[in-house]
PDB file of C-alpha atoms in Angstrom:
ATOM      1  CA  UNK A  76     -13.377   8.552   1.265  1.00  0.00           C
ATOM      2  CA  UNK A  77     -16.601   6.727   1.289  1.00  0.00           C
ATOM      3  CA  UNK A  78     -18.581   5.013   3.494  1.00  0.00           C
ATOM      4  CA  UNK A  79     -18.280   1.466   3.743  1.00  0.00           C
ATOM      5  CA  UNK A  80     -20.135   0.252   0.788  1.00  0.00           C
ATOM      6  CA  UNK A  81     -17.683   2.137  -1.253  1.00  0.00           C
ATOM      7  CA  UNK A  82     -13.868   3.432   0.272  1.00  0.00           C
ATOM      8  CA  UNK A  83     -10.119   8.953   1.173  1.00  0.00           C
ATOM      9  CA  UNK A  84      -9.390   8.684   3.164  1.00  0.00           C
ATOM     10  CA  UNK A  85      -9.388   8.888   2.799  1.00  0.00           C
ATOM     11  CA  UNK A  86      -7.703   7.636   6.127  1.00  0.00           C
ATOM     12  CA  UNK A  87      -7.271   7.402   4.979  1.00  0.00           C
ATOM     13  CA  UNK A  88      -9.377   8.292   1.561  1.00  0.00           C
ATOM     14  CA  UNK A  89     -11.675  10.793   0.606  1.00  0.00           C
ATOM     15  CA  UNK A  90     -15.084  10.740   1.420  1.00  0.00           C
ATOM     16  CA  UNK A  91     -18.293  10.339  -0.880  1.00  0.00           C
ATOM     17  CA  UNK A  92     -21.242  12.729  -0.911  1.00  0.00           C
ATOM     18  CA  UNK A  93     -23.060  10.233  -2.016  1.00  0.00           C
ATOM     19  CA  UNK A  94     -23.122   8.135   1.199  1.00  0.00           C
ATOM     20  CA  UNK A  95     -22.067  10.125   3.975  1.00  0.00           C
ATOM     21  CA  UNK A  96     -22.743  13.157   5.499  1.00  0.00           C
ATOM     22  CA  UNK A  97     -20.312  16.467   5.179  1.00  0.00           C
ATOM     23  CA  UNK A  98     -19.436  19.446   7.169  1.00  0.00           C
ATOM     24  CA  UNK A  99     -17.804  21.894   4.808  1.00  0.00           C
ATOM     25  CA  UNK A 100     -15.413  23.759   8.045  1.00  0.00           C
ATOM     26  CA  UNK A 101     -11.766  24.190   6.146  1.00  0.00           C
ATOM     27  CA  UNK A 102      -9.208  24.158   9.675  1.00  0.00           C
ATOM     28  CA  UNK A 103      -5.868  25.705   9.242  1.00  0.00           C
ATOM     29  CA  UNK A 104      -2.595  24.170   9.842  1.00  0.00           C
ATOM     30  CA  UNK A 105       0.903  25.161  10.212  1.00  0.00           C
ATOM     31  CA  UNK A 106       2.665  24.201   6.870  1.00  0.00           C
ATOM     32  CA  UNK A 107       6.143  23.115   5.296  1.00  0.00           C
ATOM     33  CA  UNK A 108       9.209  24.907   4.489  1.00  0.00           C
ATOM     34  CA  UNK A 109       7.265  27.297   1.689  1.00  0.00           C
ATOM     35  CA  UNK A 110       7.252  25.847  -1.306  1.00  0.00           C
ATOM     36  CA  UNK A 111       8.547  22.478  -0.116  1.00  0.00           C
ATOM     37  CA  UNK A 112       6.288  19.243  -0.411  1.00  0.00           C
ATOM     38  CA  UNK A 113       6.157  17.709   2.696  1.00  0.00           C
ATOM     39  CA  UNK A 114       7.274  14.160   3.400  1.00  0.00           C
ATOM     40  CA  UNK A 115       5.906  10.788   4.554  1.00  0.00           C
ATOM     41  CA  UNK A 116       7.217  11.881   8.089  1.00  0.00           C
ATOM     42  CA  UNK A 117       6.137  15.276   7.989  1.00  0.00           C
ATOM     43  CA  UNK A 118       2.877  14.116   6.973  1.00  0.00           C
ATOM     44  CA  UNK A 119       2.788  11.753   9.902  1.00  0.00           C
ATOM     45  CA  UNK A 120       4.015  14.663  12.246  1.00  0.00           C
ATOM     46  CA  UNK A 121       1.082  16.543  11.063  1.00  0.00           C
ATOM     47  CA  UNK A 122      -1.796  13.990  11.590  1.00  0.00           C
ATOM     48  CA  UNK A 123      -0.361  12.952  15.307  1.00  0.00           C
ATOM     49  CA  UNK A 124      -0.334  16.387  16.392  1.00  0.00           C
ATOM     50  CA  UNK A 125      -3.713  17.276  14.859  1.00  0.00           C
ATOM     51  CA  UNK A 126      -5.456  14.230  16.561  1.00  0.00           C
ATOM     52  CA  UNK A 127      -4.158  15.566  20.317  1.00  0.00           C
ATOM     53  CA  UNK A 128      -6.264  18.742  19.733  1.00  0.00           C
ATOM     54  CA  UNK A 129      -9.263  17.711  21.775  1.00  0.00           C
ATOM     55  CA  UNK A 130     -11.141  20.632  20.876  1.00  0.00           C
ATOM     56  CA  UNK A 131     -11.450  20.082  17.218  1.00  0.00           C
ATOM     57  CA  UNK A 132     -11.489  16.598  17.298  1.00  0.00           C
ATOM     58  CA  UNK A 133     -14.605  17.363  19.389  1.00  0.00           C
ATOM     59  CA  UNK A 134     -16.013  20.011  16.879  1.00  0.00           C
ATOM     60  CA  UNK A 135     -16.964  16.915  14.424  1.00  0.00           C
ATOM     61  CA  UNK A 136     -20.400  16.006  14.658  1.00  0.00           C
ATOM     62  CA  UNK A 137     -21.347  12.448  14.580  1.00  0.00           C
ATOM     63  CA  UNK A 138     -23.863  10.742  12.631  1.00  0.00           C
ATOM     64  CA  UNK A 139     -24.832   7.273  13.260  1.00  0.00           C
ATOM     65  CA  UNK A 140     -25.495   6.491  10.250  1.00  0.00           C
ATOM     66  CA  UNK A 141     -22.389   7.451   8.065  1.00  0.00           C
ATOM     67  CA  UNK A 142     -19.254   8.857   7.997  1.00  0.00           C
ATOM     68  CA  UNK A 143     -18.529  12.653   8.326  1.00  0.00           C
ATOM     69  CA  UNK A 144     -15.851  14.893   7.831  1.00  0.00           C
ATOM     70  CA  UNK A 145     -14.311  18.492   8.020  1.00  0.00           C
ATOM     71  CA  UNK A 146     -11.346  19.185   5.430  1.00  0.00           C
ATOM     72  CA  UNK A 147      -8.415  20.370   6.693  1.00  0.00           C
ATOM     73  CA  UNK A 148      -5.491  22.498   5.591  1.00  0.00           C
ATOM     74  CA  UNK A 149      -2.381  19.501   5.550  1.00  0.00           C
ATOM     75  CA  UNK A 150       1.150  20.626   5.507  1.00  0.00           C
ATOM     76  CA  UNK A 151       2.782  21.674   2.387  1.00  0.00           C
ATOM     77  CA  UNK A 152      -0.520  21.968   0.185  1.00  0.00           C
ATOM     78  CA  UNK A 153      -1.212  18.492   1.495  1.00  0.00           C
ATOM     79  CA  UNK A 154      -4.800  17.456   1.251  1.00  0.00           C
ATOM     80  CA  UNK A 155      -6.241  16.697   5.046  1.00  0.00           C
ATOM     81  CA  UNK A 156      -9.227  15.552   6.522  1.00  0.00           C
ATOM     82  CA  UNK A 157     -10.697  14.791   9.966  1.00  0.00           C
ATOM     83  CA  UNK A 158     -13.139  11.456   9.766  1.00  0.00           C
ATOM     84  CA  UNK A 159     -15.799  10.574  11.935  1.00  0.00           C
ATOM     85  CA  UNK A 160     -16.371   6.453  11.538  1.00  0.00           C
ATOM     86  CA  UNK A 161     -19.650   5.184  13.056  1.00  0.00           C
ATOM     87  CA  UNK A 162     -20.097   2.112  14.205  1.00  0.00           C
ATOM     88  CA  UNK A 163     -19.219  -0.702  11.984  1.00  0.00           C
ATOM     89  CA  UNK A 164     -18.130   1.349   8.995  1.00  0.00           C
ATOM     90  CA  UNK A 165     -15.585   1.313   6.696  1.00  0.00           C
ATOM     91  CA  UNK A 166     -13.779   2.108   3.619  1.00  0.00           C
ATOM     92  CA  UNK A 167     -13.464  -1.053   1.258  1.00  0.00           C
ATOM     93  CA  UNK A 168     -10.384  -1.842  -0.750  1.00  0.00           C
ATOM     94  CA  UNK A 169      -8.438   1.210  -2.575  1.00  0.00           C
ATOM     95  CA  UNK A 170      -5.736   3.238  -3.198  1.00  0.00           C
ATOM     96  CA  UNK A 171      -4.298   6.784  -3.281  1.00  0.00           C
ATOM     97  CA  UNK A 172      -2.727   6.272  -6.900  1.00  0.00           C
ATOM     98  CA  UNK A 173       0.599   8.318  -6.868  1.00  0.00           C
ATOM     99  CA  UNK A 174      -0.233  10.105  -3.350  1.00  0.00           C
ATOM    100  CA  UNK A 175       1.989   9.718  -0.191  1.00  0.00           C
ATOM    101  CA  UNK A 176      -0.144   9.597   3.092  1.00  0.00           C
ATOM    102  CA  UNK A 177      -0.631   8.829   6.400  1.00  0.00           C
ATOM    103  CA  UNK A 178      -3.071   8.632   9.388  1.00  0.00           C
ATOM    104  CA  UNK A 179      -3.814   8.725  13.204  1.00  0.00           C
ATOM    105  CA  UNK A 180      -6.798   7.374  15.137  1.00  0.00           C
ATOM    106  CA  UNK A 181      -7.731  10.420  17.199  1.00  0.00           C
ATOM    107  CA  UNK A 182     -10.832   8.989  19.152  1.00  0.00           C
ATOM    108  CA  UNK A 183     -11.684   4.981  19.851  1.00  0.00           C
ATOM    109  CA  UNK A 184      -9.830   2.699  17.460  1.00  0.00           C
ATOM    110  CA  UNK A 185      -9.445   1.189  13.746  1.00  0.00           C
ATOM    111  CA  UNK A 186      -8.315  -1.669  11.981  1.00  0.00           C
ATOM    112  CA  UNK A 187      -6.430  -1.376   8.366  1.00  0.00           C
ATOM    113  CA  UNK A 188      -5.879  -4.347   6.379  1.00  0.00           C
ATOM    114  CA  UNK A 189      -3.429  -4.460   3.660  1.00  0.00           C
ATOM    115  CA  UNK A 190      -1.836  -5.751   0.846  1.00  0.00           C
ATOM    116  CA  UNK A 191       1.664  -6.204   0.472  1.00  0.00           C
ATOM    117  CA  UNK A 192       2.102  -5.706  -2.991  1.00  0.00           C
ATOM    118  CA  UNK A 193       2.724  -3.106  -6.018  1.00  0.00           C
ATOM    119  CA  UNK A 194      -0.092  -3.159  -8.063  1.00  0.00           C
ATOM    120  CA  UNK A 195       0.258  -2.183 -12.031  1.00  0.00           C
ATOM    121  CA  UNK A 196      -1.585   1.388 -12.339  1.00  0.00           C
ATOM    122  CA  UNK A 197      -3.240   0.655 -15.339  1.00  0.00           C
ATOM    123  CA  UNK A 198      -4.486  -1.834 -18.089  1.00  0.00           C
ATOM    124  CA  UNK A 199      -6.122  -4.412 -15.821  1.00  0.00           C
ATOM    125  CA  UNK A 200      -9.216  -5.047 -13.960  1.00  0.00           C
ATOM    126  CA  UNK A 201      -8.554  -8.439 -12.431  1.00  0.00           C
ATOM    127  CA  UNK A 202      -5.482  -9.669 -10.446  1.00  0.00           C
ATOM    128  CA  UNK A 203      -4.883 -13.265  -8.354  1.00  0.00           C
ATOM    129  CA  UNK A 204      -2.788 -12.098  -5.127  1.00  0.00           C
ATOM    130  CA  UNK A 205      -0.025 -14.337  -4.221  1.00  0.00           C
ATOM    131  CA  UNK A 206       0.054 -15.731  -0.675  1.00  0.00           C
ATOM    132  CA  UNK A 207       1.468 -14.001   2.181  1.00  0.00           C
ATOM    133  CA  UNK A 208       0.526 -10.351   0.847  1.00  0.00           C
ATOM    134  CA  UNK A 209      -2.232  -9.499   3.618  1.00  0.00           C
ATOM    135  CA  UNK A 210      -1.214  -7.365   6.524  1.00  0.00           C
ATOM    136  CA  UNK A 211      -3.544  -6.585   9.371  1.00  0.00           C
ATOM    137  CA  UNK A 212      -3.330  -3.797  12.245  1.00  0.00           C
ATOM    138  CA  UNK A 213      -5.225  -2.177  14.831  1.00  0.00           C
ATOM    139  CA  UNK A 214      -4.788   1.355  15.568  1.00  0.00           C
ATOM    140  CA  UNK A 215      -5.929   2.231  18.926  1.00  0.00           C
ATOM    141  CA  UNK A 216      -6.302   6.251  19.644  1.00  0.00           C
ATOM    142  CA  UNK A 217      -2.800   7.502  19.246  1.00  0.00           C
ATOM    143  CA  UNK A 218      -1.659   5.440  17.115  1.00  0.00           C
ATOM    144  CA  UNK A 219      -1.307   5.798  13.146  1.00  0.00           C
ATOM    145  CA  UNK A 220       0.823   4.968  10.313  1.00  0.00           C
ATOM    146  CA  UNK A 221       2.209   6.479   6.817  1.00  0.00           C
ATOM    147  CA  UNK A 222       2.404   4.972   3.568  1.00  0.00           C
ATOM    148  CA  UNK A 223       3.965   5.373  -0.360  1.00  0.00           C
ATOM    149  CA  UNK A 224       2.567   5.546  -3.448  1.00  0.00           C
ATOM    150  CA  UNK A 225      -0.372   3.043  -4.364  1.00  0.00           C
ATOM    151  CA  UNK A 226      -0.741   1.880  -1.003  1.00  0.00           C
ATOM    152  CA  UNK A 227      -3.907  -0.728  -1.160  1.00  0.00           C
ATOM    153  CA  UNK A 228      -5.953  -0.835   1.813  1.00  0.00           C
ATOM    154  CA  UNK A 229      -9.316  -0.824   4.114  1.00  0.00           C
ATOM    155  CA  UNK A 230     -10.076   0.815   7.271  1.00  0.00           C
ATOM    156  CA  UNK A 231     -12.345  -0.018   9.405  1.00  0.00           C
ATOM    157  CA  UNK A 232     -14.346   1.018  12.599  1.00  0.00           C
ATOM    158  CA  UNK A 233     -15.445  -2.895  14.413  1.00  0.00           C
ATOM    159  CA  UNK A 234     -16.668  -1.654  17.010  1.00  0.00           C
ATOM    160  CA  UNK A 235     -20.316  -2.186  17.684  1.00  0.00           C
ATOM    161  CA  UNK A 236     -20.849   0.636  19.985  1.00  0.00           C
ATOM    162  CA  UNK A 237     -18.247   3.535  19.523  1.00  0.00           C
ATOM    163  CA  UNK A 238     -17.369   6.226  17.123  1.00  0.00           C
ATOM    164  CA  UNK A 239     -13.693   6.257  15.960  1.00  0.00           C
ATOM    165  CA  UNK A 240     -12.182   9.824  14.728  1.00  0.00           C
ATOM    166  CA  UNK A 241      -9.288  10.016  12.749  1.00  0.00           C
ATOM    167  CA  UNK A 242      -7.279  12.189  10.897  1.00  0.00           C
ATOM    168  CA  UNK A 243      -5.376  12.224   7.045  1.00  0.00           C
ATOM    169  CA  UNK A 244      -3.051  13.527   5.043  1.00  0.00           C
ATOM    170  CA  UNK A 245      -2.212  13.099   1.672  1.00  0.00           C
ATOM    171  CA  UNK A 246       0.254  14.285  -1.189  1.00  0.00           C
ATOM    172  CA  UNK A 247      -0.274  15.604  -3.914  1.00  0.00           C
ATOM    173  CA  UNK A 248      -4.089  15.889  -3.015  1.00  0.00           C
ATOM    174  CA  UNK A 249      -5.232  13.050  -4.621  1.00  0.00           C
ATOM    175  CA  UNK A 250      -5.631  13.173  -8.062  1.00  0.00           C
ATOM    176  CA  UNK A 251      -7.748   9.733  -7.841  1.00  0.00           C
ATOM    177  CA  UNK A 252      -8.958   6.660  -5.842  1.00  0.00           C
ATOM    178  CA  UNK A 253      -9.052   3.223  -7.493  1.00  0.00           C
ATOM    179  CA  UNK A 254     -11.758   1.037  -5.574  1.00  0.00           C
ATOM    180  CA  UNK A 255     -11.283  -2.748  -5.394  1.00  0.00           C
ATOM    181  CA  UNK A 256     -13.841  -5.259  -4.415  1.00  0.00           C
ATOM    182  CA  UNK A 257     -12.119  -8.804  -3.104  1.00  0.00           C
ATOM    183  CA  UNK A 258     -13.178 -12.542  -3.206  1.00  0.00           C
ATOM    184  CA  UNK A 259     -10.338 -14.622  -1.569  1.00  0.00           C
ATOM    185  CA  UNK A 260      -7.379 -14.169  -3.709  1.00  0.00           C
ATOM    186  CA  UNK A 261      -8.756 -12.096  -6.482  1.00  0.00           C
ATOM    187  CA  UNK A 262      -8.756  -8.707  -6.456  1.00  0.00           C
ATOM    188  CA  UNK A 263     -11.024  -6.745  -9.317  1.00  0.00           C
ATOM    189  CA  UNK A 264     -10.909  -2.994  -9.829  1.00  0.00           C
ATOM    190  CA  UNK A 265     -14.615  -1.592  -9.841  1.00  0.00           C
ATOM    191  CA  UNK A 266     -13.909   2.153 -10.323  1.00  0.00           C
ATOM    192  CA  UNK A 267     -11.928   4.697 -10.630  1.00  0.00           C
ATOM    193  CA  UNK A 268     -12.961   8.184  -8.749  1.00  0.00           C
ATOM    194  CA  UNK A 269     -11.326  11.734  -9.383  1.00  0.00           C
ATOM    195  CA  UNK A 270     -11.509  14.532  -6.668  1.00  0.00           C
ATOM    196  CA  UNK A 271     -15.041  16.286  -8.424  1.00  0.00           C
ATOM    197  CA  UNK A 272     -16.631  12.511  -6.630  1.00  0.00           C
ATOM    198  CA  UNK A 273     -15.873  13.293  -3.231  1.00  0.00           C
ATOM    199  CA  UNK A 274     -15.214  16.779  -2.932  1.00  0.00           C
TER     200      UNK A 274
END
């Protein structure tokens, strides 16, 4: 996750310490059956349930200048985050490599732009997108979505005045995040981050 000038999301993507304020609290949650990897449905249920926890949502410090976050314990060893989005901030285009994930808006509203395309895993820098791959959705308070591996998206708080708050979960814990720039139909791989870049 990161602020608008780079992308966890975080989520959804993981915050980038170089561009956001952080809170290092860890919050416990119930887990999946012992040793079982959580499914996409379980991640979505977790973020929806967590987004209804009014005390937890209210505990997140909000900063008008950058995104803030609290690390959560997700189900079945998943990586989870509570993220605050100041007005006008976003993630930039990114994916979560081989992790599945889910996120839900807990306060305010977010917009997700995504690509209905599976990108090559490695060995490319520039890709020309075909027509019809763009998807957009508004995620008001209480609305969320789940996604599979290599999901390419950007998440934005387009409000000029209202903070948004969201809950994100990923499994396995994010091994990397690829960040992209986009000019028209051209998607360019800009950098690949590892967990040490955002934790």
